[in-house]
Amino acid sequence: MAKAIAGPEIERLIQLLARLPGLGPRSARRAALYLIKKREQVMAPLTSALQIALEKIEVCKTCGNIDTQNPCTVCTDPRRDMSVLVVVADVADLWALERAHAINAPYHVLGGTLSPLDGVGPQDLAIDGLISRAHAANVTEVILALNATVDGQTTAHYITDLLHSADVKVTRLAHGVPVGGELDYLDEGTLSAAIRQRTLF
Ligand code: ZN
Protein backbone atom coordinates (compact mmCIF):
# COMPACT_ATOMS: atom_id res chain seq x y z
CA MET A 1 0.00 0.00 0.00
CA ALA A 2 1.22 3.50 -0.84
CA LYS A 3 2.53 5.51 2.09
CA ALA A 4 0.18 8.33 3.15
CA ILE A 5 1.85 11.69 2.75
CA ALA A 6 -0.84 13.71 4.52
CA GLY A 7 -3.35 13.37 7.35
CA PRO A 8 -6.58 11.38 6.79
CA GLU A 9 -8.64 14.54 6.14
CA ILE A 10 -6.43 15.55 3.21
CA GLU A 11 -6.21 11.98 1.91
CA ARG A 12 -10.01 11.81 1.98
CA LEU A 13 -10.27 15.10 0.07
CA ILE A 14 -7.91 13.71 -2.59
CA GLN A 15 -9.86 10.44 -2.81
CA LEU A 16 -13.14 12.29 -3.31
CA LEU A 17 -11.68 14.65 -5.91
CA ALA A 18 -10.24 11.64 -7.76
CA ARG A 19 -13.80 10.38 -8.29
CA LEU A 20 -14.68 13.42 -10.41
CA PRO A 21 -14.87 12.76 -14.15
CA GLY A 22 -11.66 13.79 -15.87
CA LEU A 23 -9.60 13.79 -12.68
CA GLY A 24 -7.24 10.91 -11.98
CA PRO A 25 -5.28 10.45 -8.72
CA ARG A 26 -2.48 12.77 -9.87
CA SER A 27 -4.71 15.68 -10.88
CA ALA A 28 -6.86 15.11 -7.78
CA ARG A 29 -3.74 15.58 -5.66
CA ARG A 30 -2.91 18.74 -7.61
CA ALA A 31 -6.49 20.05 -7.22
CA ALA A 32 -6.48 19.29 -3.49
CA LEU A 33 -3.22 21.15 -3.03
CA TYR A 34 -4.59 24.09 -5.00
CA LEU A 35 -7.75 24.19 -2.85
CA ILE A 36 -5.71 24.02 0.32
CA LYS A 37 -3.42 26.83 -0.80
CA LYS A 38 -6.41 28.96 -1.88
CA ARG A 39 -8.54 28.23 1.19
CA GLU A 40 -10.12 31.68 1.38
CA GLN A 41 -10.41 32.55 -2.32
CA VAL A 42 -11.50 29.17 -3.72
CA MET A 43 -12.14 26.49 -1.12
CA ALA A 44 -14.55 28.46 1.07
CA PRO A 45 -16.77 29.71 -1.81
CA LEU A 46 -16.66 26.24 -3.40
CA THR A 47 -17.72 24.63 -0.12
CA SER A 48 -20.68 26.97 0.25
CA ALA A 49 -21.63 26.60 -3.44
CA LEU A 50 -21.61 22.81 -3.04
CA GLN A 51 -23.69 23.04 0.13
CA ILE A 52 -26.28 25.29 -1.52
CA ALA A 53 -26.41 23.07 -4.60
CA LEU A 54 -26.84 20.00 -2.39
CA GLU A 55 -29.81 21.58 -0.64
CA LYS A 56 -31.50 23.22 -3.61
CA ILE A 57 -30.95 21.09 -6.72
CA GLU A 58 -33.97 19.23 -8.03
CA VAL A 59 -34.94 17.35 -11.17
CA CYS A 60 -37.40 19.41 -13.25
CA LYS A 61 -40.78 17.71 -13.18
CA THR A 62 -41.54 18.91 -16.71
CA CYS A 63 -38.38 18.15 -18.69
CA GLY A 64 -35.98 16.23 -16.43
CA ASN A 65 -33.32 18.96 -16.41
CA ILE A 66 -31.42 19.65 -13.18
CA ASP A 67 -31.86 23.07 -11.61
CA THR A 68 -32.45 24.91 -8.36
CA GLN A 69 -35.99 25.80 -9.42
CA ASN A 70 -38.83 23.52 -10.48
CA PRO A 71 -39.99 23.81 -13.28
CA CYS A 72 -36.46 24.65 -14.39
CA THR A 73 -35.09 27.90 -15.85
CA VAL A 74 -35.36 26.56 -19.40
CA CYS A 75 -38.99 25.43 -19.00
CA THR A 76 -40.05 28.77 -17.53
CA ASP A 77 -38.19 30.91 -20.12
CA PRO A 78 -40.97 32.79 -21.99
CA ARG A 79 -38.75 33.45 -25.02
CA ARG A 80 -38.48 29.78 -25.99
CA ASP A 81 -40.19 28.44 -29.11
CA MET A 82 -42.79 26.24 -27.46
CA SER A 83 -43.82 24.64 -30.75
CA VAL A 84 -40.60 22.60 -30.73
CA LEU A 85 -39.50 19.91 -28.27
CA VAL A 86 -35.85 18.81 -28.23
CA VAL A 87 -35.36 15.25 -26.96
CA VAL A 88 -31.98 14.43 -25.37
CA ALA A 89 -30.71 11.35 -23.58
CA ASP A 90 -29.01 13.13 -20.73
CA VAL A 91 -28.82 16.46 -18.91
CA ALA A 92 -25.22 16.73 -20.19
CA ASP A 93 -26.60 16.78 -23.76
CA LEU A 94 -29.11 19.52 -22.83
CA TRP A 95 -26.33 21.61 -21.33
CA ALA A 96 -24.13 21.01 -24.40
CA LEU A 97 -26.88 22.25 -26.76
CA GLU A 98 -27.51 25.26 -24.50
CA ARG A 99 -23.79 26.08 -24.40
CA ALA A 100 -23.70 26.01 -28.19
CA HIS A 101 -26.85 28.23 -28.38
CA ALA A 102 -27.92 25.56 -30.87
CA ILE A 103 -31.67 25.99 -30.42
CA ASN A 104 -34.05 28.11 -28.39
CA ALA A 105 -36.69 25.59 -27.43
CA PRO A 106 -37.68 23.50 -24.42
CA TYR A 107 -36.22 20.01 -23.92
CA HIS A 108 -37.19 16.56 -22.77
CA VAL A 109 -34.52 14.51 -20.98
CA LEU A 110 -35.03 10.76 -21.40
CA GLY A 111 -32.55 9.75 -18.71
CA GLY A 112 -30.61 7.44 -21.04
CA THR A 113 -31.11 5.44 -24.21
CA LEU A 114 -32.66 2.04 -24.84
CA SER A 115 -30.01 -0.61 -24.40
CA PRO A 116 -31.13 -4.25 -24.41
CA LEU A 117 -27.58 -5.37 -23.58
CA ASP A 118 -27.53 -3.23 -20.42
CA GLY A 119 -31.13 -4.08 -19.58
CA VAL A 120 -32.43 -0.55 -20.21
CA GLY A 121 -36.02 -0.76 -21.50
CA PRO A 122 -38.69 1.86 -22.30
CA GLN A 123 -39.99 1.75 -18.71
CA ASP A 124 -36.59 2.98 -17.48
CA LEU A 125 -36.76 6.16 -19.58
CA ALA A 126 -39.04 9.23 -19.44
CA ILE A 127 -40.83 8.23 -22.65
CA ASP A 128 -44.45 8.40 -21.43
CA GLY A 129 -43.97 12.02 -20.39
CA LEU A 130 -42.49 12.80 -23.80
CA ILE A 131 -45.41 11.28 -25.69
CA SER A 132 -47.94 13.26 -23.67
CA ARG A 133 -45.96 16.50 -24.11
CA ALA A 134 -45.73 15.85 -27.88
CA HIS A 135 -49.53 15.61 -27.99
CA ALA A 136 -49.94 19.16 -26.64
CA ALA A 137 -51.76 21.35 -29.14
CA ASN A 138 -48.93 23.86 -29.56
CA VAL A 139 -46.19 21.31 -30.37
CA THR A 140 -45.49 20.89 -34.09
CA GLU A 141 -41.98 19.42 -34.14
CA VAL A 142 -40.03 16.94 -32.02
CA ILE A 143 -36.27 17.00 -32.60
CA LEU A 144 -34.53 13.77 -31.59
CA ALA A 145 -31.11 15.07 -30.53
CA LEU A 146 -29.75 11.62 -29.66
CA ASN A 147 -26.32 10.09 -29.99
CA ALA A 148 -25.33 8.68 -33.39
CA THR A 149 -24.77 5.29 -31.74
CA VAL A 150 -26.70 2.05 -32.13
CA ASP A 151 -28.51 2.66 -28.81
CA GLY A 152 -29.23 6.30 -29.69
CA GLN A 153 -30.69 5.40 -33.07
CA THR A 154 -32.67 2.45 -31.66
CA THR A 155 -34.22 4.89 -29.19
CA ALA A 156 -34.95 7.37 -31.99
CA HIS A 157 -36.79 4.72 -34.03
CA TYR A 158 -38.74 3.55 -30.99
CA ILE A 159 -39.89 7.09 -30.16
CA THR A 160 -40.70 7.88 -33.81
CA ASP A 161 -43.06 4.87 -33.91
CA LEU A 162 -44.80 6.02 -30.72
CA LEU A 163 -45.20 9.56 -32.10
CA HIS A 164 -47.17 8.45 -35.17
CA SER A 165 -50.41 9.28 -33.40
CA ALA A 166 -49.23 12.80 -32.50
CA ASP A 167 -49.64 15.58 -35.05
CA VAL A 168 -45.93 16.47 -35.06
CA LYS A 169 -43.00 16.44 -37.46
CA VAL A 170 -40.24 14.20 -36.05
CA THR A 171 -36.72 15.24 -37.03
CA ARG A 172 -33.25 14.12 -36.01
CA LEU A 173 -29.78 15.62 -36.05
CA ALA A 174 -27.80 15.50 -39.30
CA HIS A 175 -24.98 12.98 -39.52
CA GLY A 176 -21.92 14.14 -41.37
CA VAL A 177 -18.69 16.05 -41.58
CA PRO A 178 -17.88 17.87 -38.32
CA VAL A 179 -17.13 21.60 -38.51
CA GLY A 180 -13.41 21.88 -39.23
CA GLY A 181 -13.29 18.19 -40.16
CA GLU A 182 -11.04 16.77 -42.86
CA LEU A 183 -12.55 14.10 -45.11
CA ASP A 184 -9.38 12.03 -45.11
CA TYR A 185 -9.69 11.46 -41.35
CA LEU A 186 -13.37 10.50 -41.23
CA ASP A 187 -14.55 6.93 -40.77
CA GLU A 188 -16.49 5.23 -43.58
CA GLY A 189 -19.82 5.40 -41.72
CA THR A 190 -19.61 9.17 -41.24
CA LEU A 191 -18.47 9.76 -44.83
CA SER A 192 -21.28 7.72 -46.38
CA ALA A 193 -23.87 9.36 -44.07
CA ALA A 194 -22.54 12.78 -45.12
CA ILE A 195 -22.89 11.88 -48.82
CA ARG A 196 -26.41 10.48 -48.32
CA GLN A 197 -27.53 13.58 -46.39
CA ARG A 198 -25.89 16.12 -48.72
CA THR A 199 -27.67 19.46 -48.94
CA LEU A 200 -28.11 22.03 -51.72
CA PHE A 201 -25.24 24.54 -51.83
ZN1 ZN B 1 -37.54 21.86 -17.19
XYZ file of C-alpha atoms and ligand atoms in Angstrom:
202
model
C 0.000 0.000 0.000
C 1.219 3.503 -0.837
C 2.527 5.509 2.090
C 0.180 8.329 3.151
C 1.853 11.691 2.749
C -0.843 13.710 4.524
C -3.352 13.373 7.348
C -6.581 11.384 6.790
C -8.639 14.539 6.139
C -6.435 15.552 3.210
C -6.210 11.982 1.910
C -10.009 11.814 1.982
C -10.268 15.095 0.074
C -7.909 13.712 -2.587
C -9.859 10.440 -2.808
C -13.142 12.293 -3.306
C -11.676 14.647 -5.909
C -10.243 11.638 -7.763
C -13.805 10.378 -8.293
C -14.682 13.416 -10.406
C -14.866 12.761 -14.148
C -11.656 13.789 -15.872
C -9.604 13.791 -12.678
C -7.238 10.913 -11.975
C -5.278 10.450 -8.722
C -2.485 12.770 -9.872
C -4.707 15.679 -10.878
C -6.865 15.109 -7.781
C -3.744 15.575 -5.664
C -2.914 18.739 -7.614
C -6.487 20.045 -7.223
C -6.477 19.286 -3.486
C -3.223 21.149 -3.025
C -4.594 24.088 -4.997
C -7.754 24.193 -2.854
C -5.712 24.019 0.323
C -3.422 26.830 -0.805
C -6.414 28.959 -1.885
C -8.536 28.231 1.187
C -10.122 31.678 1.384
C -10.406 32.548 -2.322
C -11.505 29.170 -3.718
C -12.141 26.487 -1.118
C -14.548 28.464 1.069
C -16.768 29.714 -1.806
C -16.657 26.239 -3.397
C -17.721 24.631 -0.124
C -20.677 26.965 0.253
C -21.630 26.603 -3.443
C -21.610 22.808 -3.039
C -23.686 23.040 0.131
C -26.282 25.292 -1.518
C -26.406 23.073 -4.602
C -26.843 20.001 -2.391
C -29.815 21.582 -0.644
C -31.504 23.219 -3.613
C -30.952 21.092 -6.717
C -33.971 19.229 -8.035
C -34.939 17.346 -11.173
C -37.401 19.414 -13.245
C -40.778 17.706 -13.185
C -41.538 18.911 -16.710
C -38.377 18.149 -18.688
C -35.976 16.234 -16.430
C -33.318 18.962 -16.414
C -31.419 19.649 -13.184
C -31.856 23.069 -11.609
C -32.452 24.910 -8.363
C -35.993 25.800 -9.424
C -38.834 23.523 -10.484
C -39.993 23.810 -13.283
C -36.458 24.654 -14.395
C -35.087 27.897 -15.845
C -35.357 26.558 -19.403
C -38.989 25.432 -19.005
C -40.053 28.774 -17.533
C -38.191 30.907 -20.124
C -40.966 32.786 -21.995
C -38.747 33.454 -25.025
C -38.482 29.777 -25.993
C -40.186 28.440 -29.110
C -42.794 26.241 -27.456
C -43.822 24.643 -30.751
C -40.596 22.599 -30.729
C -39.505 19.910 -28.273
C -35.855 18.813 -28.229
C -35.359 15.254 -26.964
C -31.985 14.434 -25.373
C -30.711 11.354 -23.579
C -29.009 13.130 -20.730
C -28.820 16.462 -18.906
C -25.221 16.734 -20.193
C -26.596 16.784 -23.758
C -29.105 19.522 -22.834
C -26.328 21.614 -21.331
C -24.128 21.009 -24.405
C -26.879 22.253 -26.756
C -27.506 25.258 -24.503
C -23.786 26.079 -24.397
C -23.702 26.015 -28.189
C -26.846 28.231 -28.383
C -27.919 25.555 -30.869
C -31.668 25.986 -30.424
C -34.048 28.111 -28.394
C -36.692 25.589 -27.430
C -37.679 23.498 -24.421
C -36.222 20.012 -23.921
C -37.190 16.565 -22.767
C -34.523 14.509 -20.985
C -35.025 10.758 -21.405
C -32.550 9.751 -18.711
C -30.610 7.445 -21.040
C -31.107 5.436 -24.212
C -32.662 2.045 -24.843
C -30.014 -0.608 -24.402
C -31.126 -4.251 -24.408
C -27.579 -5.366 -23.578
C -27.529 -3.234 -20.415
C -31.130 -4.084 -19.575
C -32.434 -0.549 -20.212
C -36.015 -0.756 -21.498
C -38.689 1.856 -22.295
C -39.990 1.746 -18.705
C -36.590 2.980 -17.480
C -36.764 6.164 -19.584
C -39.043 9.230 -19.443
C -40.829 8.228 -22.652
C -44.454 8.399 -21.428
C -43.974 12.022 -20.392
C -42.490 12.805 -23.799
C -45.410 11.278 -25.685
C -47.940 13.263 -23.668
C -45.959 16.501 -24.113
C -45.725 15.847 -27.876
C -49.530 15.612 -27.992
C -49.940 19.156 -26.636
C -51.763 21.355 -29.137
C -48.927 23.864 -29.564
C -46.188 21.309 -30.367
C -45.493 20.894 -34.093
C -41.977 19.420 -34.141
C -40.034 16.942 -32.018
C -36.270 16.995 -32.596
C -34.529 13.765 -31.588
C -31.105 15.066 -30.526
C -29.754 11.623 -29.657
C -26.315 10.091 -29.989
C -25.327 8.679 -33.389
C -24.772 5.294 -31.742
C -26.704 2.048 -32.135
C -28.512 2.663 -28.810
C -29.232 6.303 -29.690
C -30.687 5.403 -33.071
C -32.674 2.448 -31.659
C -34.221 4.887 -29.192
C -34.945 7.373 -31.986
C -36.791 4.717 -34.029
C -38.741 3.547 -30.993
C -39.889 7.085 -30.162
C -40.697 7.881 -33.806
C -43.058 4.874 -33.906
C -44.801 6.024 -30.723
C -45.201 9.555 -32.101
C -47.168 8.453 -35.175
C -50.414 9.282 -33.396
C -49.233 12.802 -32.505
C -49.638 15.578 -35.052
C -45.926 16.466 -35.062
C -43.003 16.441 -37.455
C -40.238 14.197 -36.053
C -36.716 15.243 -37.032
C -33.251 14.119 -36.006
C -29.776 15.620 -36.047
C -27.802 15.505 -39.304
C -24.984 12.982 -39.522
C -21.922 14.137 -41.375
C -18.691 16.051 -41.578
C -17.883 17.871 -38.318
C -17.132 21.595 -38.510
C -13.407 21.884 -39.227
C -13.289 18.190 -40.157
C -11.035 16.770 -42.861
C -12.554 14.096 -45.106
C -9.381 12.028 -45.108
C -9.695 11.462 -41.347
C -13.374 10.495 -41.231
C -14.548 6.930 -40.769
C -16.487 5.235 -43.577
C -19.824 5.404 -41.724
C -19.610 9.173 -41.244
C -18.475 9.755 -44.832
C -21.280 7.720 -46.384
C -23.871 9.358 -44.068
C -22.540 12.775 -45.123
C -22.894 11.882 -48.816
C -26.411 10.477 -48.317
C -27.530 13.577 -46.387
C -25.889 16.121 -48.718
C -27.674 19.461 -48.945
C -28.106 22.027 -51.718
C -25.236 24.538 -51.829
Zn -37.539 21.859 -17.188
